[in-house]
PDB file of C-alpha atoms in Angstrom:
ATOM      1  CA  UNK A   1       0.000   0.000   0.000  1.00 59.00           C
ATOM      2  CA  UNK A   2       1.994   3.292  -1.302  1.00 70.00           C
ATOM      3  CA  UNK A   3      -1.532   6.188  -0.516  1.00 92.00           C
ATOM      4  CA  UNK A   4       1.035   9.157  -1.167  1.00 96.00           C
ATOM      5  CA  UNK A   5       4.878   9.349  -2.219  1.00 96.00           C
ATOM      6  CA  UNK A   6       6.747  12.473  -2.377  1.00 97.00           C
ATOM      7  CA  UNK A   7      10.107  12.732  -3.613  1.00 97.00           C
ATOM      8  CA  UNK A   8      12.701  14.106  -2.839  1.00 97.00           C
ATOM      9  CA  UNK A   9      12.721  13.748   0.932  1.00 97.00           C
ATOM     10  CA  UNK A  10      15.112  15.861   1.309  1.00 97.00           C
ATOM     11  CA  UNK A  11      17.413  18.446  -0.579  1.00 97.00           C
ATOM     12  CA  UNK A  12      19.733  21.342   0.271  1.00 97.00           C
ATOM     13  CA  UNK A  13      18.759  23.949  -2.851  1.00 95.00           C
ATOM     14  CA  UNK A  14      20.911  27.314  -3.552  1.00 97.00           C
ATOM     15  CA  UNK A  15      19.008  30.489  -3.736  1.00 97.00           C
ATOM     16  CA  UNK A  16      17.638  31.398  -7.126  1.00 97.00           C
ATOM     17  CA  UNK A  17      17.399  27.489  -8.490  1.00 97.00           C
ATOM     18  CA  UNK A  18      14.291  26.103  -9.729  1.00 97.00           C
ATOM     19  CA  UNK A  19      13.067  23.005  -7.627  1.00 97.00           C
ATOM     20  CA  UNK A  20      10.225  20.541  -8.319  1.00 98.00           C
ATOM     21  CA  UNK A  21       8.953  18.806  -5.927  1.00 98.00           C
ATOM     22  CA  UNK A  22       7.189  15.726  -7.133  1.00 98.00           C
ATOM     23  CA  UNK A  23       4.037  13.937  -5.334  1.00 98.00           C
ATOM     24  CA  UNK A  24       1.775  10.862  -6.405  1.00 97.00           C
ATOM     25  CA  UNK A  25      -1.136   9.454  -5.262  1.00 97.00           C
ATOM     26  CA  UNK A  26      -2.333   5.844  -5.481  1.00 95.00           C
ATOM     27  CA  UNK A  27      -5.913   6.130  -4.013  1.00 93.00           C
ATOM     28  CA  UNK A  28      -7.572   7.826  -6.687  1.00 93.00           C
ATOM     29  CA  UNK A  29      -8.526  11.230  -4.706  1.00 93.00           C
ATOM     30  CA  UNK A  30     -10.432  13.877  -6.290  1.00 93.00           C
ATOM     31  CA  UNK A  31      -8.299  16.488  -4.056  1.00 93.00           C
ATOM     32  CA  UNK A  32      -5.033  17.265  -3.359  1.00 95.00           C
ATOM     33  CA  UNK A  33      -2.569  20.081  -1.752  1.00 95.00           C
ATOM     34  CA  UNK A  34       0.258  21.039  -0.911  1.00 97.00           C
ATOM     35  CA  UNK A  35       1.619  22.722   3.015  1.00 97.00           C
ATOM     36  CA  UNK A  36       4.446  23.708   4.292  1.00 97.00           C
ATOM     37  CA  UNK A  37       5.219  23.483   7.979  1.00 96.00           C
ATOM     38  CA  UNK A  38       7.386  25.685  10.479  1.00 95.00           C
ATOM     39  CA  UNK A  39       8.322  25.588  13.600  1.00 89.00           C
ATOM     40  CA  UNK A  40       5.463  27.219  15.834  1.00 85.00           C
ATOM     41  CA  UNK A  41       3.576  27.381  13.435  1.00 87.00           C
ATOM     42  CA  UNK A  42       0.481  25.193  11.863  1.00 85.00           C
ATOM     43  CA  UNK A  43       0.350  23.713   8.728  1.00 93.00           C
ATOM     44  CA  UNK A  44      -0.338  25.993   6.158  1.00 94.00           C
ATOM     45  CA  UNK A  45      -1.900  25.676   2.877  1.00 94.00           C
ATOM     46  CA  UNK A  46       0.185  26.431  -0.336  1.00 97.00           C
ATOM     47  CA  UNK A  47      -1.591  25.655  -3.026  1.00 97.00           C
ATOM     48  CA  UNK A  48      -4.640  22.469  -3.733  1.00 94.00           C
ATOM     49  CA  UNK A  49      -6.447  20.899  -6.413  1.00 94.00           C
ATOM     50  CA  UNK A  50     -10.207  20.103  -6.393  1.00 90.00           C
ATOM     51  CA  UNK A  51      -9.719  17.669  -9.203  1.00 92.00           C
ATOM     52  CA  UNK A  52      -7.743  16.826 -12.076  1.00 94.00           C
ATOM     53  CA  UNK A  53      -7.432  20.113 -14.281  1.00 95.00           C
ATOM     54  CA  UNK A  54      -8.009  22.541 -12.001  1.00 95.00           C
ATOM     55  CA  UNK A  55      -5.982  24.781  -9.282  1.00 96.00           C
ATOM     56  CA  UNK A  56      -6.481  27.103  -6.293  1.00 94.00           C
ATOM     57  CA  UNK A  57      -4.367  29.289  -4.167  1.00 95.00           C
ATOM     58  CA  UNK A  58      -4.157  28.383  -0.780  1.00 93.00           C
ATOM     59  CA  UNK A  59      -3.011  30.929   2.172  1.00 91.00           C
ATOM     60  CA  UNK A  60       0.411  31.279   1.417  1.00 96.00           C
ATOM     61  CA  UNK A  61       0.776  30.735  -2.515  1.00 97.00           C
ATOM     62  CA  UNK A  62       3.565  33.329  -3.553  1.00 97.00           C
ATOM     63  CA  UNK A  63       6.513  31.648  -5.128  1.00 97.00           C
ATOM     64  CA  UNK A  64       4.907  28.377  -5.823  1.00 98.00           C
ATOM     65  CA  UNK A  65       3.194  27.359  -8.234  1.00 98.00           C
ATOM     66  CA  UNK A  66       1.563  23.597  -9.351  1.00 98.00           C
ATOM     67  CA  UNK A  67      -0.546  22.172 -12.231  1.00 97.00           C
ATOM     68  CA  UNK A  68      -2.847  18.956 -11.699  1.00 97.00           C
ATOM     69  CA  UNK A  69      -2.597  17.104 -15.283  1.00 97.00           C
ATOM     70  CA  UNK A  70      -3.742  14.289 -14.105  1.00 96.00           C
ATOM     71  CA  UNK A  71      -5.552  12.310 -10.913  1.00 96.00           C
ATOM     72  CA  UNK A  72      -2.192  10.938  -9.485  1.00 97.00           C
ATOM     73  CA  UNK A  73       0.424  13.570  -9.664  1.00 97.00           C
ATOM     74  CA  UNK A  74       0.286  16.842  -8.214  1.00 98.00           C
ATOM     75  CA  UNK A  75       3.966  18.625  -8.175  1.00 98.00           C
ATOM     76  CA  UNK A  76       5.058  22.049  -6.473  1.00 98.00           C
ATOM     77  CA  UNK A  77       7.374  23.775  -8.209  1.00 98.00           C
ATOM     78  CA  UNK A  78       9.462  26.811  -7.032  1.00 97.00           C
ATOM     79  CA  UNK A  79      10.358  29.046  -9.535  1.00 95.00           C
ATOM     80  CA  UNK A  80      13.562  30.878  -7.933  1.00 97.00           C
ATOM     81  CA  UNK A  81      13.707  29.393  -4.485  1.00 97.00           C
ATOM     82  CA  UNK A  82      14.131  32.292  -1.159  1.00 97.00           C
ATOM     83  CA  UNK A  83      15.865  31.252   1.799  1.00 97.00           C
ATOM     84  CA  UNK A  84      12.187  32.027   3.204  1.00 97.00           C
ATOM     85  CA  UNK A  85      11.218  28.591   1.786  1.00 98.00           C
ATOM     86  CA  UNK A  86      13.036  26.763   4.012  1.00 97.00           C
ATOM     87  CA  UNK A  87      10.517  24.610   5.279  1.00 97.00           C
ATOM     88  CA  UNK A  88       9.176  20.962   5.577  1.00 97.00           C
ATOM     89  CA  UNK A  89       6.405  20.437   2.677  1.00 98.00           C
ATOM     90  CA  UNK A  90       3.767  17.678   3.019  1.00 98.00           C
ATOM     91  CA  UNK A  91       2.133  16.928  -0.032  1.00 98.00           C
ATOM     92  CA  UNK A  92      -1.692  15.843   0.632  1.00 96.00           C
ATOM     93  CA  UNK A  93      -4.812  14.220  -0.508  1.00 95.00           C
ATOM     94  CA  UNK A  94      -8.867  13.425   0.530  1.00 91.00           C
ATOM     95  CA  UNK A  95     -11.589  11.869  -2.072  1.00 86.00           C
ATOM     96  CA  UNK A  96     -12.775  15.198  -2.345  1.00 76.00           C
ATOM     97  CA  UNK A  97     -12.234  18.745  -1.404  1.00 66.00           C
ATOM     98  CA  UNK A  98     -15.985  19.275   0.166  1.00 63.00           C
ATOM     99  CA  UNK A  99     -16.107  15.772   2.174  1.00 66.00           C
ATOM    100  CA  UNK A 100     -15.601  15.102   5.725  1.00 65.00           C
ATOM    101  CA  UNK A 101     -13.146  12.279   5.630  1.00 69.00           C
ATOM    102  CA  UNK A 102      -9.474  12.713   6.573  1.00 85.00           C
ATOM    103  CA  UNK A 103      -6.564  13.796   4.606  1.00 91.00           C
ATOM    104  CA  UNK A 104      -3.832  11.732   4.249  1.00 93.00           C
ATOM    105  CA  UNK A 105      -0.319  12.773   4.115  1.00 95.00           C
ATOM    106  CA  UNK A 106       2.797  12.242   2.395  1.00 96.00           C
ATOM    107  CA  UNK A 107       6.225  11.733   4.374  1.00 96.00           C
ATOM    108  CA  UNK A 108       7.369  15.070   3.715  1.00 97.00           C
ATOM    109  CA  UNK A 109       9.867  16.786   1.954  1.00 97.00           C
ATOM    110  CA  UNK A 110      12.664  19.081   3.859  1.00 97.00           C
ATOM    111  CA  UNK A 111      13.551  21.528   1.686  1.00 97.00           C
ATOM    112  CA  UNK A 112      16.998  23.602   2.538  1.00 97.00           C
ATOM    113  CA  UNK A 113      17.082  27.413   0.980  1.00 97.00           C
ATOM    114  CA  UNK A 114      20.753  28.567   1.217  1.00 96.00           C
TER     115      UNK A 114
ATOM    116  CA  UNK B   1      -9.220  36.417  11.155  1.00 76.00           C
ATOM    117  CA  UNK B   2      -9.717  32.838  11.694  1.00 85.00           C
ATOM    118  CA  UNK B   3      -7.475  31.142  14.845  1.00 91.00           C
ATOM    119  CA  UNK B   4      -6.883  27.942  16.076  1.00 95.00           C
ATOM    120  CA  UNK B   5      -5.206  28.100  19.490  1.00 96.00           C
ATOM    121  CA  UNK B   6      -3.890  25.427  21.695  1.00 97.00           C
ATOM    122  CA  UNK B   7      -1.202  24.408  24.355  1.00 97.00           C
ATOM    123  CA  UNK B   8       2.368  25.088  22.746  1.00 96.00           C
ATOM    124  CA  UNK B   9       3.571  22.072  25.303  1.00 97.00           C
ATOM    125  CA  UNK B  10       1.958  19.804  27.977  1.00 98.00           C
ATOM    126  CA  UNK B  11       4.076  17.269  30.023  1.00 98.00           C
ATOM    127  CA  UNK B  12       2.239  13.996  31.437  1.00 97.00           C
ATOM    128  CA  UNK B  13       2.933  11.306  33.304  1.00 97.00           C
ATOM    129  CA  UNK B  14       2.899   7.433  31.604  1.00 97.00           C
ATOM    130  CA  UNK B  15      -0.506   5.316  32.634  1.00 97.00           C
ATOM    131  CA  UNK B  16      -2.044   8.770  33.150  1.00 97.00           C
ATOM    132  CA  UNK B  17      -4.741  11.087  31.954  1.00 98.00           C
ATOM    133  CA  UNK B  18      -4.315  14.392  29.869  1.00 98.00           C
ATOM    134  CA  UNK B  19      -6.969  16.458  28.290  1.00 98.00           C
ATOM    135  CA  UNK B  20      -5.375  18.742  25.470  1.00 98.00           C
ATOM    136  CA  UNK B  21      -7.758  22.006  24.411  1.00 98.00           C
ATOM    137  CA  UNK B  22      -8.546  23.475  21.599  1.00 98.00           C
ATOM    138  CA  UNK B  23     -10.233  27.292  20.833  1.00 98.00           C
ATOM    139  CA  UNK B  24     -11.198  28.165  17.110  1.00 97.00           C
ATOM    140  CA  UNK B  25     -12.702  31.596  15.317  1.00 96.00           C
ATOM    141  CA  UNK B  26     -13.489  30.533  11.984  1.00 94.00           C
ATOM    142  CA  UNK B  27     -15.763  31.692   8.878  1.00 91.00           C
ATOM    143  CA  UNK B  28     -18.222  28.977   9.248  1.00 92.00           C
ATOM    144  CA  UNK B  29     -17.761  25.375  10.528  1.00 94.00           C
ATOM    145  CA  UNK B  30     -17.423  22.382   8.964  1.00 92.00           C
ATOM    146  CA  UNK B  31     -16.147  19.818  11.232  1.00 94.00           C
ATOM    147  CA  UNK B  32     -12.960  19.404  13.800  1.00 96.00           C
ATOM    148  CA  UNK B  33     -10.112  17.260  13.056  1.00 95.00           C
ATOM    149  CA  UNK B  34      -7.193  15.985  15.600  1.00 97.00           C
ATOM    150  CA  UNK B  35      -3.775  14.602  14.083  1.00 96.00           C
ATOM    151  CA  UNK B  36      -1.052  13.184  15.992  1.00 97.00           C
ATOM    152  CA  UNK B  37       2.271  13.723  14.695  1.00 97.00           C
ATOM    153  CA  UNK B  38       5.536  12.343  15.748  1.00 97.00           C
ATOM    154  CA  UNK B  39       8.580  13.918  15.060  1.00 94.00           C
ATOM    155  CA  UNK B  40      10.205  13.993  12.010  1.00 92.00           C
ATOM    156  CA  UNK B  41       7.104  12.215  10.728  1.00 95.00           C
ATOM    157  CA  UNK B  42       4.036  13.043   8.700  1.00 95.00           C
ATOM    158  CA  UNK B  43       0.504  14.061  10.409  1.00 95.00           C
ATOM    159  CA  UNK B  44      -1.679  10.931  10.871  1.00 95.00           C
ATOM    160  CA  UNK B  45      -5.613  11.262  11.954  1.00 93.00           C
ATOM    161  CA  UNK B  46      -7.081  10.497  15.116  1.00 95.00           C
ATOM    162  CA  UNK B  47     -10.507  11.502  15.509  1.00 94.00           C
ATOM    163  CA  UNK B  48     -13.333  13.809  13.706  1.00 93.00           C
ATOM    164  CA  UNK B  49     -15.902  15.617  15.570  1.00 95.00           C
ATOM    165  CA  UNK B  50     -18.911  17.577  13.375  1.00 94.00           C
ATOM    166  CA  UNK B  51     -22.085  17.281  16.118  1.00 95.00           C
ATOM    167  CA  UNK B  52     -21.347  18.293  20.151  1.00 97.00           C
ATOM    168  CA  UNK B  53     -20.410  15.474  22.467  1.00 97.00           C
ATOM    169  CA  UNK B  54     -17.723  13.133  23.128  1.00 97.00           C
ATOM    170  CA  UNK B  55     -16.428  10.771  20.014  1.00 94.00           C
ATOM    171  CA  UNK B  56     -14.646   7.691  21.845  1.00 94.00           C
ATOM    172  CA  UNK B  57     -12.131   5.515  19.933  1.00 91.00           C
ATOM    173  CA  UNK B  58     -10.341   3.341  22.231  1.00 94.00           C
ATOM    174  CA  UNK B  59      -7.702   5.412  24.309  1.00 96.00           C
ATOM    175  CA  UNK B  60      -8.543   8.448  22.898  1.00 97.00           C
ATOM    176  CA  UNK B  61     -12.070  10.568  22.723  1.00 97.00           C
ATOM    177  CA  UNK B  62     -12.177  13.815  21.396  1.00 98.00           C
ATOM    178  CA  UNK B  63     -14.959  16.264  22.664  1.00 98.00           C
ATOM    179  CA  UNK B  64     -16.515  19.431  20.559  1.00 98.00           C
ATOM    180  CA  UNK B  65     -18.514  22.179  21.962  1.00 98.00           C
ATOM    181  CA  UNK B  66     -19.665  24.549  18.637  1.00 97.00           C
ATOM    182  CA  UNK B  67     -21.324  27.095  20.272  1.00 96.00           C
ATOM    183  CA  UNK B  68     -18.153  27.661  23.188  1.00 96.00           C
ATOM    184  CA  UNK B  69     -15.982  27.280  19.940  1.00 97.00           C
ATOM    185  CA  UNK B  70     -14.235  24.542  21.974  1.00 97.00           C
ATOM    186  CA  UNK B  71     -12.618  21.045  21.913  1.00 98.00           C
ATOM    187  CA  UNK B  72     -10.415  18.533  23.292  1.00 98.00           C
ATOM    188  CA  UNK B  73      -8.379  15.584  23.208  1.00 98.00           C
ATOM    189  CA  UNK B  74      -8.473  12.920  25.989  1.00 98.00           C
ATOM    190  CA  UNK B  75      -5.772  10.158  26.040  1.00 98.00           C
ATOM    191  CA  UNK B  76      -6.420   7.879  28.746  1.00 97.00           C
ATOM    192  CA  UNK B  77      -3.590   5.216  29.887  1.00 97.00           C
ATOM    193  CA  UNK B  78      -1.066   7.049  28.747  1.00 98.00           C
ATOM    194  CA  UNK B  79       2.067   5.449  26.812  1.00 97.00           C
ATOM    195  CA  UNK B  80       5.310   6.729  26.031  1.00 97.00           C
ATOM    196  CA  UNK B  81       4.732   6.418  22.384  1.00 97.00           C
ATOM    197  CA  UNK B  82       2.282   9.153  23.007  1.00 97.00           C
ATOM    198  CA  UNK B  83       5.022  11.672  23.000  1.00 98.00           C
ATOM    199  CA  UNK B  84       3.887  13.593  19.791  1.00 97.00           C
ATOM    200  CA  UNK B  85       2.678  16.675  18.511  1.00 97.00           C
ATOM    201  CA  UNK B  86      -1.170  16.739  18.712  1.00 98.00           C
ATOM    202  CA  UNK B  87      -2.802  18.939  15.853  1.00 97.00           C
ATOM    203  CA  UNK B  88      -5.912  20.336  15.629  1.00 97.00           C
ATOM    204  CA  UNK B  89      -7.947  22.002  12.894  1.00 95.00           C
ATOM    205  CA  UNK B  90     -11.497  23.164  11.600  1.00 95.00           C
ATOM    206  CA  UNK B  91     -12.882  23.070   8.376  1.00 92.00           C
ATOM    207  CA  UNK B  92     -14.609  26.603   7.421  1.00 89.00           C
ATOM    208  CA  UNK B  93     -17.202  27.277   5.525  1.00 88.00           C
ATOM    209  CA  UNK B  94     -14.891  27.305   1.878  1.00 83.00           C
ATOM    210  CA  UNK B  95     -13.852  23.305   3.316  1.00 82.00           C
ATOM    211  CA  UNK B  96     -10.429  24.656   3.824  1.00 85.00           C
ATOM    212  CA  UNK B  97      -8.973  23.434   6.990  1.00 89.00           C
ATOM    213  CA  UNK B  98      -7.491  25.831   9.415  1.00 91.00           C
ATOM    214  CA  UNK B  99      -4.338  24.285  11.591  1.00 94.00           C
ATOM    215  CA  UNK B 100      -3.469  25.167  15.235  1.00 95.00           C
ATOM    216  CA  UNK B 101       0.270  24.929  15.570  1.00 95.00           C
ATOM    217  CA  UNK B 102       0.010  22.105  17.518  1.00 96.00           C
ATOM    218  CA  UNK B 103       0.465  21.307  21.265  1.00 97.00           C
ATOM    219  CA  UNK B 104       3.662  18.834  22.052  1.00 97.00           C
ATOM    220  CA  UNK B 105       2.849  15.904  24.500  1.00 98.00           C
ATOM    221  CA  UNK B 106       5.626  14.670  26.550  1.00 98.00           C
ATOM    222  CA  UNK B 107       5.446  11.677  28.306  1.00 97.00           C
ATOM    223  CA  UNK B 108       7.652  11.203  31.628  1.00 96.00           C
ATOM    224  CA  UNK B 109       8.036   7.097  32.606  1.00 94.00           C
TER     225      UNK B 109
END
């Protein structure tokens, strides 16, 4: 049983570099989305998906940005990484974005800005 | 502005009782979540509360007042693979969930 890989798990990026992070889900979930999370602080939402094709911006969506081709795969990408986006990222998913059931998460990726 | 607060840290005692709370201001309400997470790990779900009252599942119940805009946690028989970070979060009326930053559980033998 794989529910949600993310890859990498961890990586140590230089300021101004490009970085995909890459997430895929096995469960066939309508929604998907993407946090980051920071010490004393709660998860919060980058960017999600509602369903395959389509895109929203979450609380904190500046310099990110994903596309949702398809059910499985739902990558962040960060177009010219900040040392501000030092962060862990957990890369999530629930049958749908309106339902009541829990989300379930990836293992996280920790992401080093230098 | 919507806010999820709870205890930054609580220390308990193993084979004992702790009640962790949870206060929330959101734009609507669409159900209360609690994730435990261990460190270095990813959240994992515990328990879902939409209706008041108490929601049992085994060790752990989780209780949800709407109109106080309150909730908690209750691990019973407590074990020292308890030691995590206890999350908690609301849906709002959009079905975005809204995290507290979590309250840390320590667990002395």
């Amino acid at each position: 049983i794989a529910g949600i890989t993310q890859a990498p798990t961890s990586q140590i990026l230089a300021a101004g570099r490009r970085m995909t992070l890459r997430c895929t889900q096995d469960m066939r979930h309508n929604a998907m989305y993407w946090y980051r999370q920071d010490l004393g602080l709660g998860l919060r939402l980058i960017h999600y998906s509602n369903t395959a094709g389509t895109t929203g911006k979450g609380e904190v969506p500046d310099g990110y940005s994903v596309s949702r081709a398809n059910t499985d795969d739902f990558p962040l990408t960060l177009a010219s990484a900040v040392p501000s986006q030092t962060s862990v990222y957990f890369c999530a998913s629930s049958p749908g974005l309106a339902d009541t059931g829990e989300l379930f998460f990836g293992e996280g990726s920790r992401l080093t800005v230098l | 502005g919507q806010n999820i607060d709870q205890p930054t840290e609580m220390t308990a005692t193993e084979g004992a009782i702790v009640q962790i709370n949870c206060t929330y201001q959101t734009s609507g309400f669409n159900g209360l979540f609690w994730y435990q997470q261990h460190a270095g790990e990813a959240p994992t779900f515990l328990s879902y509360n939409v209706l008041d009252g108490l929601e049992e599942k085994g060790r752990f119940s989780s209780f949800l007042s709407r109109s106080k805009g309150y909730s908690y946690l209750l691990l019973k028989e407590l074990q020292m693979k308890d030691s995590a970070s206890y999350l908690c979060a609301v849906k709002d009326s959009n079905y975005q969930l809204i995290w507290g930053a979590g309250t840390k559980l320590i667990i002395k033998p």
